[in-house]
């Protein structure tokens, strides 16, 4: 079996467990007396740990190899879900989310693994597999979790833990190491990586784009359910179908279209185009007056996200030194985690204080800034004839 197929299956099963848990977590936390603010803190703690750990995992994978970090992340996910199932207090729920955030640091390592085993020409297609795994995880995960809740609130947590344990066992025997004879890279800190990114034309602006996209999209995610209920009268069940619609588009774009479009247009065109689609989708959400027009807005947003993440990750990988790919991709995911801390807080504040449409107007405006940064990044890379330009 191809290592690319193995890493896709590994990431998909990992994210399937994530998709099972996330929609149920607020209700699970409420059973321990958590308030809305406390439930928000659970997401913040998870993202904060990713912000702290993702660059470390990336740098360690540059030194000791990708396989040990990926295996460690899978085992940590198993422990996090088991801790959730065993939790008898809100404090243990927080502890489980902290461990889960640490486990989330293996995603940039998986991206670095893909960078190791793909050529620059097909790297975006490989990165698209991670995005497809995300999309499929969020299509099937919530449905599985919803069925399992009939057997008790802890049942989905135990199922996710068992899934991750099986995933760890399979990867232990099937997943080969992707780095051979290239482990002498120096472990660099976050600030050092940012400083070194300035030496690569176009790399620093593209890293900042990761933060902006994450902040804008997470601000949308944090408030959309409330917006959809108030503006369109959508129920929790209907929202599940809406999110499945988004997940299907993400999986289709990442799995089928990225590998065909990016080699033709190149990252320098796809990244700005994708960011433009995200901005348009965000601006259209508050303008939508009917369900079909809302789905059109969400579809535009999902297509943009589907193209942006793999193309942007591919561009960052190609602009980075080969011995620092794990560190730079980890830094990108760390900035994305920081965006997931800032975005929901800002979006929630605007929703309460400025009106239910303002989070999306604000996010669309921020994405316009992201578009300018992306254009600066790809222009600098092109002027320097960096390898991101086909």
mmCIF file with all atom_site columns, N, CA and C in Angstrom, residues 247-272:
data_model
loop_
_atom_site.group_PDB
_atom_site.id
_atom_site.type_symbol
_atom_site.label_atom_id
_atom_site.label_alt_id
_atom_site.label_comp_id
_atom_site.label_asym_id
_atom_site.label_entity_id
_atom_site.label_seq_id
_atom_site.pdbx_PDB_ins_code
_atom_site.Cartn_x
_atom_site.Cartn_y
_atom_site.Cartn_z
_atom_site.occupancy
_atom_site.B_iso_or_equiv
_atom_site.pdbx_formal_charge
_atom_site.auth_seq_id
_atom_site.auth_comp_id
_atom_site.auth_asym_id
_atom_site.auth_atom_id
_atom_site.pdbx_PDB_model_num
ATOM 1  N N  . UNK A 1 247 ? -19.188 19.865 4.645   1.00 0.00 ? 247 UNK A N  1
ATOM 2  C CA . UNK A 1 247 ? -18.174 18.815 4.688   1.00 0.00 ? 247 UNK A CA 1
ATOM 3  C C  . UNK A 1 247 ? -18.038 18.082 3.372   1.00 0.00 ? 247 UNK A C  1
ATOM 4  N N  . UNK A 1 248 ? -19.157 17.823 2.699   1.00 0.00 ? 248 UNK A N  1
ATOM 5  C CA . UNK A 1 248 ? -19.114 17.136 1.405   1.00 0.00 ? 248 UNK A CA 1
ATOM 6  C C  . UNK A 1 248 ? -18.372 17.986 0.374   1.00 0.00 ? 248 UNK A C  1
ATOM 7  N N  . UNK A 1 249 ? -18.635 19.288 0.371   1.00 0.00 ? 249 UNK A N  1
ATOM 8  C CA . UNK A 1 249 ? -17.937 20.175 -0.563  1.00 0.00 ? 249 UNK A CA 1
ATOM 9  C C  . UNK A 1 249 ? -16.443 20.193 -0.266  1.00 0.00 ? 249 UNK A C  1
ATOM 10 N N  . UNK A 1 250 ? -16.086 20.303 1.013   1.00 0.00 ? 250 UNK A N  1
ATOM 11 C CA . UNK A 1 250 ? -14.667 20.306 1.387   1.00 0.00 ? 250 UNK A CA 1
ATOM 12 C C  . UNK A 1 250 ? -13.984 19.023 0.935   1.00 0.00 ? 250 UNK A C  1
ATOM 13 N N  . UNK A 1 251 ? -14.628 17.885 1.186   1.00 0.00 ? 251 UNK A N  1
ATOM 14 C CA . UNK A 1 251 ? -14.031 16.606 0.810   1.00 0.00 ? 251 UNK A CA 1
ATOM 15 C C  . UNK A 1 251 ? -13.899 16.482 -0.705  1.00 0.00 ? 251 UNK A C  1
ATOM 16 N N  . UNK A 1 252 ? -14.901 16.940 -1.441  1.00 0.00 ? 252 UNK A N  1
ATOM 17 C CA . UNK A 1 252 ? -14.872 16.857 -2.902  1.00 0.00 ? 252 UNK A CA 1
ATOM 18 C C  . UNK A 1 252 ? -13.773 17.738 -3.489  1.00 0.00 ? 252 UNK A C  1
ATOM 19 N N  . UNK A 1 253 ? -13.697 18.977 -3.012  1.00 0.00 ? 253 UNK A N  1
ATOM 20 C CA . UNK A 1 253 ? -12.682 19.902 -3.524  1.00 0.00 ? 253 UNK A CA 1
ATOM 21 C C  . UNK A 1 253 ? -11.284 19.386 -3.202  1.00 0.00 ? 253 UNK A C  1
ATOM 22 N N  . UNK A 1 254 ? -11.072 18.984 -1.944  1.00 0.00 ? 254 UNK A N  1
ATOM 23 C CA . UNK A 1 254 ? -9.745  18.525 -1.534  1.00 0.00 ? 254 UNK A CA 1
ATOM 24 C C  . UNK A 1 254 ? -9.355  17.216 -2.200  1.00 0.00 ? 254 UNK A C  1
ATOM 25 N N  . UNK A 1 255 ? -10.309 16.292 -2.279  1.00 0.00 ? 255 UNK A N  1
ATOM 26 C CA . UNK A 1 255 ? -9.980  14.969 -2.780  1.00 0.00 ? 255 UNK A CA 1
ATOM 27 C C  . UNK A 1 255 ? -9.951  14.854 -4.290  1.00 0.00 ? 255 UNK A C  1
ATOM 28 N N  . UNK A 1 256 ? -10.758 15.660 -4.994  1.00 0.00 ? 256 UNK A N  1
ATOM 29 C CA . UNK A 1 256 ? -10.892 15.491 -6.439  1.00 0.00 ? 256 UNK A CA 1
ATOM 30 C C  . UNK A 1 256 ? -10.396 16.667 -7.268  1.00 0.00 ? 256 UNK A C  1
ATOM 31 N N  . UNK A 1 257 ? -10.542 17.885 -6.765  1.00 0.00 ? 257 UNK A N  1
ATOM 32 C CA . UNK A 1 257 ? -10.269 19.059 -7.601  1.00 0.00 ? 257 UNK A CA 1
ATOM 33 C C  . UNK A 1 257 ? -8.892  19.673 -7.385  1.00 0.00 ? 257 UNK A C  1
ATOM 34 N N  . UNK A 1 258 ? -8.412  19.680 -6.135  1.00 0.00 ? 258 UNK A N  1
ATOM 35 C CA . UNK A 1 258 ? -7.132  20.339 -5.850  1.00 0.00 ? 258 UNK A CA 1
ATOM 36 C C  . UNK A 1 258 ? -6.015  19.751 -6.699  1.00 0.00 ? 258 UNK A C  1
ATOM 37 N N  . UNK A 1 259 ? -5.950  18.422 -6.761  1.00 0.00 ? 259 UNK A N  1
ATOM 38 C CA . UNK A 1 259 ? -4.882  17.771 -7.511  1.00 0.00 ? 259 UNK A CA 1
ATOM 39 C C  . UNK A 1 259 ? -4.928  18.032 -9.002  1.00 0.00 ? 259 UNK A C  1
ATOM 40 N N  . UNK A 1 260 ? -6.081  18.447 -9.520  1.00 0.00 ? 260 UNK A N  1
ATOM 41 C CA . UNK A 1 260 ? -6.211  18.749 -10.945 1.00 0.00 ? 260 UNK A CA 1
ATOM 42 C C  . UNK A 1 260 ? -6.015  20.237 -11.238 1.00 0.00 ? 260 UNK A C  1
ATOM 43 N N  . UNK A 1 261 ? -6.502  21.086 -10.339 1.00 0.00 ? 261 UNK A N  1
ATOM 44 C CA . UNK A 1 261 ? -6.486  22.527 -10.599 1.00 0.00 ? 261 UNK A CA 1
ATOM 45 C C  . UNK A 1 261 ? -5.134  23.153 -10.277 1.00 0.00 ? 261 UNK A C  1
ATOM 46 N N  . UNK A 1 262 ? -4.553  22.808 -9.120  1.00 0.00 ? 262 UNK A N  1
ATOM 47 C CA . UNK A 1 262 ? -3.311  23.471 -8.694  1.00 0.00 ? 262 UNK A CA 1
ATOM 48 C C  . UNK A 1 262 ? -2.160  23.226 -9.665  1.00 0.00 ? 262 UNK A C  1
ATOM 49 N N  . UNK A 1 263 ? -1.948  22.000 -10.187 1.00 0.00 ? 263 UNK A N  1
ATOM 50 C CA . UNK A 1 263 ? -0.863  21.829 -11.156 1.00 0.00 ? 263 UNK A CA 1
ATOM 51 C C  . UNK A 1 263 ? -1.027  22.683 -12.408 1.00 0.00 ? 263 UNK A C  1
ATOM 52 N N  . UNK A 1 264 ? -2.265  23.017 -12.764 1.00 0.00 ? 264 UNK A N  1
ATOM 53 C CA . UNK A 1 264 ? -2.505  23.835 -13.955 1.00 0.00 ? 264 UNK A CA 1
ATOM 54 C C  . UNK A 1 264 ? -2.303  25.317 -13.661 1.00 0.00 ? 264 UNK A C  1
ATOM 55 N N  . UNK A 1 265 ? -2.914  25.803 -12.578 1.00 0.00 ? 265 UNK A N  1
ATOM 56 C CA . UNK A 1 265 ? -2.863  27.233 -12.263 1.00 0.00 ? 265 UNK A CA 1
ATOM 57 C C  . UNK A 1 265 ? -1.678  27.606 -11.383 1.00 0.00 ? 265 UNK A C  1
ATOM 58 N N  . UNK A 1 266 ? -1.210  26.675 -10.556 1.00 0.00 ? 266 UNK A N  1
ATOM 59 C CA . UNK A 1 266 ? -0.125  26.978 -9.627  1.00 0.00 ? 266 UNK A CA 1
ATOM 60 C C  . UNK A 1 266 ? -0.650  27.612 -8.346  1.00 0.00 ? 266 UNK A C  1
ATOM 61 N N  . UNK A 1 267 ? 0.110   27.447 -7.263  1.00 0.00 ? 267 UNK A N  1
ATOM 62 C CA . UNK A 1 267 ? -0.294  28.011 -5.971  1.00 0.00 ? 267 UNK A CA 1
ATOM 63 C C  . UNK A 1 267 ? -0.429  29.528 -6.025  1.00 0.00 ? 267 UNK A C  1
ATOM 64 N N  . UNK A 1 268 ? 0.382   30.184 -6.857  1.00 0.00 ? 268 UNK A N  1
ATOM 65 C CA . UNK A 1 268 ? 0.379   31.653 -6.889  1.00 0.00 ? 268 UNK A CA 1
ATOM 66 C C  . UNK A 1 268 ? -0.960  32.207 -7.368  1.00 0.00 ? 268 UNK A C  1
ATOM 67 N N  . UNK A 1 269 ? -1.712  31.429 -8.146  1.00 0.00 ? 269 UNK A N  1
ATOM 68 C CA . UNK A 1 269 ? -3.042  31.868 -8.577  1.00 0.00 ? 269 UNK A CA 1
ATOM 69 C C  . UNK A 1 269 ? -4.143  31.286 -7.690  1.00 0.00 ? 269 UNK A C  1
ATOM 70 N N  . UNK A 1 270 ? -3.970  30.038 -7.273  1.00 0.00 ? 270 UNK A N  1
ATOM 71 C CA . UNK A 1 270 ? -5.032  29.365 -6.521  1.00 0.00 ? 270 UNK A CA 1
ATOM 72 C C  . UNK A 1 270 ? -5.227  29.986 -5.146  1.00 0.00 ? 270 UNK A C  1
ATOM 73 N N  . UNK A 1 271 ? -4.131  30.320 -4.445  1.00 0.00 ? 271 UNK A N  1
ATOM 74 C CA . UNK A 1 271 ? -4.267  30.864 -3.085  1.00 0.00 ? 271 UNK A CA 1
ATOM 75 C C  . UNK A 1 271 ? -5.053  32.176 -3.080  1.00 0.00 ? 271 UNK A C  1
ATOM 76 N N  . UNK A 1 272 ? -4.684  33.194 -3.884  1.00 0.00 ? 272 UNK A N  1
ATOM 77 C CA . UNK A 1 272 ? -5.497  34.424 -3.887  1.00 0.00 ? 272 UNK A CA 1
ATOM 78 C C  . UNK A 1 272 ? -6.941  34.187 -4.335  1.00 0.00 ? 272 UNK A C  1
#
